């Protein structure tokens, strides 16, 4: 039956065209944005996961940047201790030279004094962004380096850090008027040769120097271990960030080959639906032929 009041064929064709247009719009959005899940309504679960993981990844990248600052602090402190070891070895050599009875001990002391001044200068200059690990007033003080960001199974988040016992390995506990006191090198700064110094005095000074060298060596080793930890963490953070980004991509990124094929198919369907609607609308015009004489 054909009705001039209700064209069911046109209604069906129009509904089909609306569905195709809706699907076409969705596909065009995916092609233009590159995302199949761009908002919560696209897929609540995947959108929620991707939003959380993108946030965590940004925090992880920030922690990696902070790790670079920590690495700079470690490198600065290590450079100071490495240089201090060379200077203390020079003092050790000068004291050994002073053991010779014909050597003018006061002249040797002039060189030792300059080396002591160099130790203070090295420590005073070992500052990065206002933080100096080689000068610590508290022997129990510790410094930390941010090395990561984690989220546990319960959803709690926290920043992880590596610790360095700066107070235990500090070259000095204080530097006053350019002169270092206390710390690992405090006793070395008190060495003073005179013409009256005996071999026993020199041997005691050598023991003091050796103790300082042992302390500097331990501190440099601890910094070296921390530097290795930072390098490993930096490499791991980079790989972890890439893995998170790839995982999120699998959830929300559009398959461009698939979407391209779907777009072509929907455009063809749209053209056919428009023609179908045109045919359905023209069917009522065919009724006029029934009334022609």
mmCIF file of N, CA and C in Angstrom, residues 166-234:
data_model
loop_
_atom_site.group_PDB
_atom_site.id
_atom_site.type_symbol
_atom_site.label_atom_id
_atom_site.label_comp_id
_atom_site.label_asym_id
_atom_site.label_seq_id
_atom_site.Cartn_x
_atom_site.Cartn_y
_atom_site.Cartn_z
ATOM 1 N N UNK A 166 75.764 12.564 53.764
ATOM 2 C CA UNK A 166 76.699 13.672 53.537
ATOM 3 C C UNK A 166 77.464 14.048 54.796
ATOM 4 N N UNK A 167 76.795 13.987 55.943
ATOM 5 C CA UNK A 167 77.458 14.366 57.186
ATOM 6 C C UNK A 167 78.633 13.469 57.526
ATOM 7 N N UNK A 168 78.513 12.183 57.218
ATOM 8 C CA UNK A 168 79.588 11.233 57.545
ATOM 9 C C UNK A 168 80.817 11.426 56.669
ATOM 10 N N UNK A 169 80.596 11.890 55.441
ATOM 11 C CA UNK A 169 81.698 12.008 54.490
ATOM 12 C C UNK A 169 82.092 13.459 54.207
ATOM 13 N N UNK A 170 81.502 14.406 54.915
ATOM 14 C CA UNK A 170 81.775 15.820 54.647
ATOM 15 C C UNK A 170 83.255 16.134 54.837
ATOM 16 N N UNK A 171 83.806 16.907 53.925
ATOM 17 C CA UNK A 171 85.207 17.303 54.032
ATOM 18 C C UNK A 171 85.423 18.217 55.236
ATOM 19 N N UNK A 172 84.441 19.119 55.457
ATOM 20 C CA UNK A 172 84.521 20.034 56.594
ATOM 21 C C UNK A 172 83.146 20.159 57.236
ATOM 22 N N UNK A 173 83.144 20.509 58.509
ATOM 23 C CA UNK A 173 81.881 20.788 59.184
ATOM 24 C C UNK A 173 81.508 22.257 59.046
ATOM 25 N N UNK A 174 82.505 23.092 58.749
ATOM 26 C CA UNK A 174 82.254 24.519 58.556
ATOM 27 C C UNK A 174 83.444 25.147 57.851
ATOM 28 N N UNK A 175 83.172 26.254 57.171
ATOM 29 C CA UNK A 175 84.239 27.035 56.549
ATOM 30 C C UNK A 175 84.067 28.469 57.012
ATOM 31 N N UNK A 176 85.022 28.947 57.768
ATOM 32 C CA UNK A 176 84.961 30.298 58.336
ATOM 33 C C UNK A 176 86.141 31.120 57.833
ATOM 34 N N UNK A 177 85.821 32.267 57.239
ATOM 35 C CA UNK A 177 86.864 33.148 56.677
ATOM 36 C C UNK A 177 87.749 32.405 55.687
ATOM 37 N N UNK A 178 87.115 31.502 54.923
ATOM 38 C CA UNK A 178 87.855 30.767 53.904
ATOM 39 C C UNK A 178 88.671 29.607 54.404
ATOM 40 N N UNK A 179 88.542 29.265 55.681
ATOM 41 C CA UNK A 179 89.320 28.170 56.261
ATOM 42 C C UNK A 179 88.376 27.077 56.757
ATOM 43 N N UNK A 180 88.600 25.856 56.293
ATOM 44 C CA UNK A 180 87.748 24.753 56.691
ATOM 45 C C UNK A 180 88.138 24.171 58.027
ATOM 46 N N UNK A 181 87.124 23.767 58.783
ATOM 47 C CA UNK A 181 87.368 23.141 60.088
ATOM 48 C C UNK A 181 86.464 21.924 60.239
ATOM 49 N N UNK A 182 86.900 20.984 61.095
ATOM 50 C CA UNK A 182 86.095 19.797 61.364
ATOM 51 C C UNK A 182 85.998 18.888 60.152
ATOM 52 N N UNK A 183 85.129 17.919 60.224
ATOM 53 C CA UNK A 183 84.925 16.999 59.112
ATOM 54 C C UNK A 183 86.104 16.063 58.903
ATOM 55 N N UNK A 184 86.128 15.437 57.740
ATOM 56 C CA UNK A 184 87.170 14.464 57.416
ATOM 57 C C UNK A 184 88.552 15.117 57.347
ATOM 58 N N UNK A 185 88.585 16.370 56.884
ATOM 59 C CA UNK A 185 89.875 17.039 56.678
ATOM 60 C C UNK A 185 90.262 17.996 57.801
ATOM 61 N N UNK A 186 89.453 18.064 58.840
ATOM 62 C CA UNK A 186 89.728 19.007 59.917
ATOM 63 C C UNK A 186 91.102 18.837 60.523
ATOM 64 N N UNK A 187 91.506 17.578 60.764
ATOM 65 C CA UNK A 187 92.807 17.321 61.382
ATOM 66 C C UNK A 187 93.956 17.664 60.439
ATOM 67 N N UNK A 188 93.723 17.470 59.131
ATOM 68 C CA UNK A 188 94.762 17.787 58.152
ATOM 69 C C UNK A 188 95.066 19.281 58.165
ATOM 70 N N UNK A 189 94.044 20.089 58.424
ATOM 71 C CA UNK A 189 94.221 21.543 58.423
ATOM 72 C C UNK A 189 95.052 22.017 59.610
ATOM 73 N N UNK A 190 95.272 21.144 60.607
ATOM 74 C CA UNK A 190 96.051 21.539 61.795
ATOM 75 C C UNK A 190 97.519 21.161 61.675
ATOM 76 N N UNK A 191 97.877 20.503 60.579
ATOM 77 C CA UNK A 191 99.279 20.102 60.398
ATOM 78 C C UNK A 191 100.157 21.347 60.290
ATOM 79 N N UNK A 192 101.197 21.392 61.074
ATOM 80 C CA UNK A 192 102.107 22.545 61.074
ATOM 81 C C UNK A 192 103.519 22.078 61.385
ATOM 82 N N UNK A 193 104.358 22.085 60.373
ATOM 83 C CA UNK A 193 105.751 21.700 60.538
ATOM 84 C C UNK A 193 106.584 22.898 60.995
ATOM 85 N N UNK A 194 107.494 22.634 61.882
ATOM 86 C CA UNK A 194 108.453 23.659 62.313
ATOM 87 C C UNK A 194 109.847 23.042 62.280
ATOM 88 N N UNK A 195 110.809 23.877 62.457
ATOM 89 C CA UNK A 195 112.190 23.376 62.464
ATOM 90 C C UNK A 195 112.419 22.416 63.627
ATOM 91 N N UNK A 196 111.555 22.517 64.634
ATOM 92 C CA UNK A 196 111.702 21.663 65.809
ATOM 93 C C UNK A 196 110.924 20.356 65.705
ATOM 94 N N UNK A 197 110.183 20.184 64.624
ATOM 95 C CA UNK A 197 109.370 18.975 64.473
ATOM 96 C C UNK A 197 110.261 17.740 64.392
ATOM 97 N N UNK A 198 109.901 16.735 65.155
ATOM 98 C CA UNK A 198 110.675 15.489 65.172
ATOM 99 C C UNK A 198 110.079 14.491 64.183
ATOM 100 N N UNK A 199 110.791 13.388 63.989
ATOM 101 C CA UNK A 199 110.269 12.347 63.107
ATOM 102 C C UNK A 199 108.984 11.761 63.674
ATOM 103 N N UNK A 200 108.889 11.739 64.989
ATOM 104 C CA UNK A 200 107.653 11.268 65.614
ATOM 105 C C UNK A 200 106.488 12.189 65.272
ATOM 106 N N UNK A 201 106.740 13.485 65.254
ATOM 107 C CA UNK A 201 105.701 14.448 64.875
ATOM 108 C C UNK A 201 105.265 14.223 63.428
ATOM 109 N N UNK A 202 106.257 14.028 62.573
ATOM 110 C CA UNK A 202 105.950 13.825 61.148
ATOM 111 C C UNK A 202 105.163 12.535 60.950
ATOM 112 N N UNK A 203 105.561 11.491 61.665
ATOM 113 C CA UNK A 203 104.830 10.222 61.556
ATOM 114 C C UNK A 203 103.373 10.394 62.008
ATOM 115 N N UNK A 204 103.158 11.193 63.042
ATOM 116 C CA UNK A 204 101.790 11.441 63.519
ATOM 117 C C UNK A 204 101.002 12.208 62.463
ATOM 118 N N UNK A 205 101.679 13.178 61.812
ATOM 119 C CA UNK A 205 101.022 13.926 60.732
ATOM 120 C C UNK A 205 100.659 13.001 59.566
ATOM 121 N N UNK A 206 101.583 12.077 59.252
ATOM 122 C CA UNK A 206 101.321 11.125 58.160
ATOM 123 C C UNK A 206 100.129 10.230 58.491
ATOM 124 N N UNK A 207 100.020 9.833 59.741
ATOM 125 C CA UNK A 207 98.865 9.031 60.167
ATOM 126 C C UNK A 207 97.573 9.824 60.007
ATOM 127 N N UNK A 208 97.640 11.101 60.374
ATOM 128 C CA UNK A 208 96.475 11.981 60.213
ATOM 129 C C UNK A 208 96.069 12.088 58.749
ATOM 130 N N UNK A 209 97.067 12.262 57.888
ATOM 131 C CA UNK A 209 96.802 12.372 56.445
ATOM 132 C C UNK A 209 96.198 11.071 55.907
ATOM 133 N N UNK A 210 96.746 9.942 56.346
ATOM 134 C CA UNK A 210 96.237 8.664 55.864
ATOM 135 C C UNK A 210 94.790 8.446 56.298
ATOM 136 N N UNK A 211 94.486 8.837 57.523
ATOM 137 C CA UNK A 211 93.103 8.718 58.013
ATOM 138 C C UNK A 211 92.168 9.577 57.161
ATOM 139 N N UNK A 212 92.620 10.781 56.825
ATOM 140 C CA UNK A 212 91.811 11.660 55.982
ATOM 141 C C UNK A 212 91.632 11.067 54.583
ATOM 142 N N UNK A 213 92.703 10.493 54.052
ATOM 143 C CA UNK A 213 92.618 9.861 52.727
ATOM 144 C C UNK A 213 91.609 8.713 52.724
ATOM 145 N N UNK A 214 91.642 7.934 53.806
ATOM 146 C CA UNK A 214 90.684 6.827 53.912
ATOM 147 C C UNK A 214 89.249 7.353 53.939
ATOM 148 N N UNK A 215 89.046 8.443 54.688
ATOM 149 C CA UNK A 215 87.707 9.031 54.758
ATOM 150 C C UNK A 215 87.258 9.587 53.422
ATOM 151 N N UNK A 216 88.173 10.277 52.710
ATOM 152 C CA UNK A 216 87.838 10.816 51.392
ATOM 153 C C UNK A 216 87.557 9.697 50.389
ATOM 154 N N UNK A 217 88.348 8.629 50.490
ATOM 155 C CA UNK A 217 88.142 7.487 49.591
ATOM 156 C C UNK A 217 86.780 6.845 49.815
ATOM 157 N N UNK A 218 86.407 6.695 51.079
ATOM 158 C CA UNK A 218 85.088 6.130 51.394
ATOM 159 C C UNK A 218 83.974 7.035 50.861
ATOM 160 N N UNK A 219 84.141 8.342 51.039
ATOM 161 C CA UNK A 219 83.128 9.278 50.564
ATOM 162 C C UNK A 219 83.003 9.266 49.053
ATOM 163 N N UNK A 220 84.151 9.250 48.359
ATOM 164 C CA UNK A 220 84.125 9.213 46.900
ATOM 165 C C UNK A 220 83.509 7.912 46.398
ATOM 166 N N UNK A 221 83.796 6.807 47.105
ATOM 167 C CA UNK A 221 83.206 5.520 46.719
ATOM 168 C C UNK A 221 81.690 5.540 46.890
ATOM 169 N N UNK A 222 81.224 6.137 47.988
ATOM 170 C CA UNK A 222 79.779 6.232 48.227
ATOM 171 C C UNK A 222 79.117 7.086 47.149
ATOM 172 N N UNK A 223 79.776 8.174 46.762
ATOM 173 C CA UNK A 223 79.241 9.025 45.698
ATOM 174 C C UNK A 223 79.242 8.294 44.351
ATOM 175 N N UNK A 224 80.300 7.501 44.125
ATOM 176 C CA UNK A 224 80.356 6.723 42.888
ATOM 177 C C UNK A 224 79.228 5.712 42.812
ATOM 178 N N UNK A 225 78.942 5.060 43.940
ATOM 179 C CA UNK A 225 77.840 4.095 43.979
ATOM 180 C C UNK A 225 76.506 4.787 43.741
ATOM 181 N N UNK A 226 76.346 5.982 44.337
ATOM 182 C CA UNK A 226 75.110 6.733 44.146
ATOM 183 C C UNK A 226 74.980 7.187 42.702
ATOM 184 N N UNK A 227 76.097 7.581 42.092
ATOM 185 C CA UNK A 227 76.073 7.999 40.693
ATOM 186 C C UNK A 227 75.644 6.847 39.785
ATOM 187 N N UNK A 228 76.143 5.647 40.085
ATOM 188 C CA UNK A 228 75.741 4.471 39.316
ATOM 189 C C UNK A 228 74.249 4.199 39.483
ATOM 190 N N UNK A 229 73.766 4.329 40.723
ATOM 191 C CA UNK A 229 72.338 4.134 40.995
ATOM 192 C C UNK A 229 71.497 5.136 40.200
ATOM 193 N N UNK A 230 71.950 6.377 40.151
ATOM 194 C CA UNK A 230 71.217 7.413 39.422
ATOM 195 C C UNK A 230 71.195 7.109 37.926
ATOM 196 N N UNK A 231 72.334 6.692 37.382
ATOM 197 C CA UNK A 231 72.397 6.367 35.952
ATOM 198 C C UNK A 231 71.459 5.213 35.609
ATOM 199 N N UNK A 232 71.452 4.187 36.460
ATOM 200 C CA UNK A 232 70.572 3.042 36.227
ATOM 201 C C UNK A 232 69.105 3.447 36.322
ATOM 202 N N UNK A 233 68.787 4.276 37.318
ATOM 203 C CA UNK A 233 67.408 4.716 37.500
ATOM 204 C C UNK A 233 66.966 5.600 36.346
ATOM 205 N N UNK A 234 67.875 6.436 35.861
ATOM 206 C CA UNK A 234 67.554 7.316 34.730
ATOM 207 C C UNK A 234 67.228 6.484 33.494
#
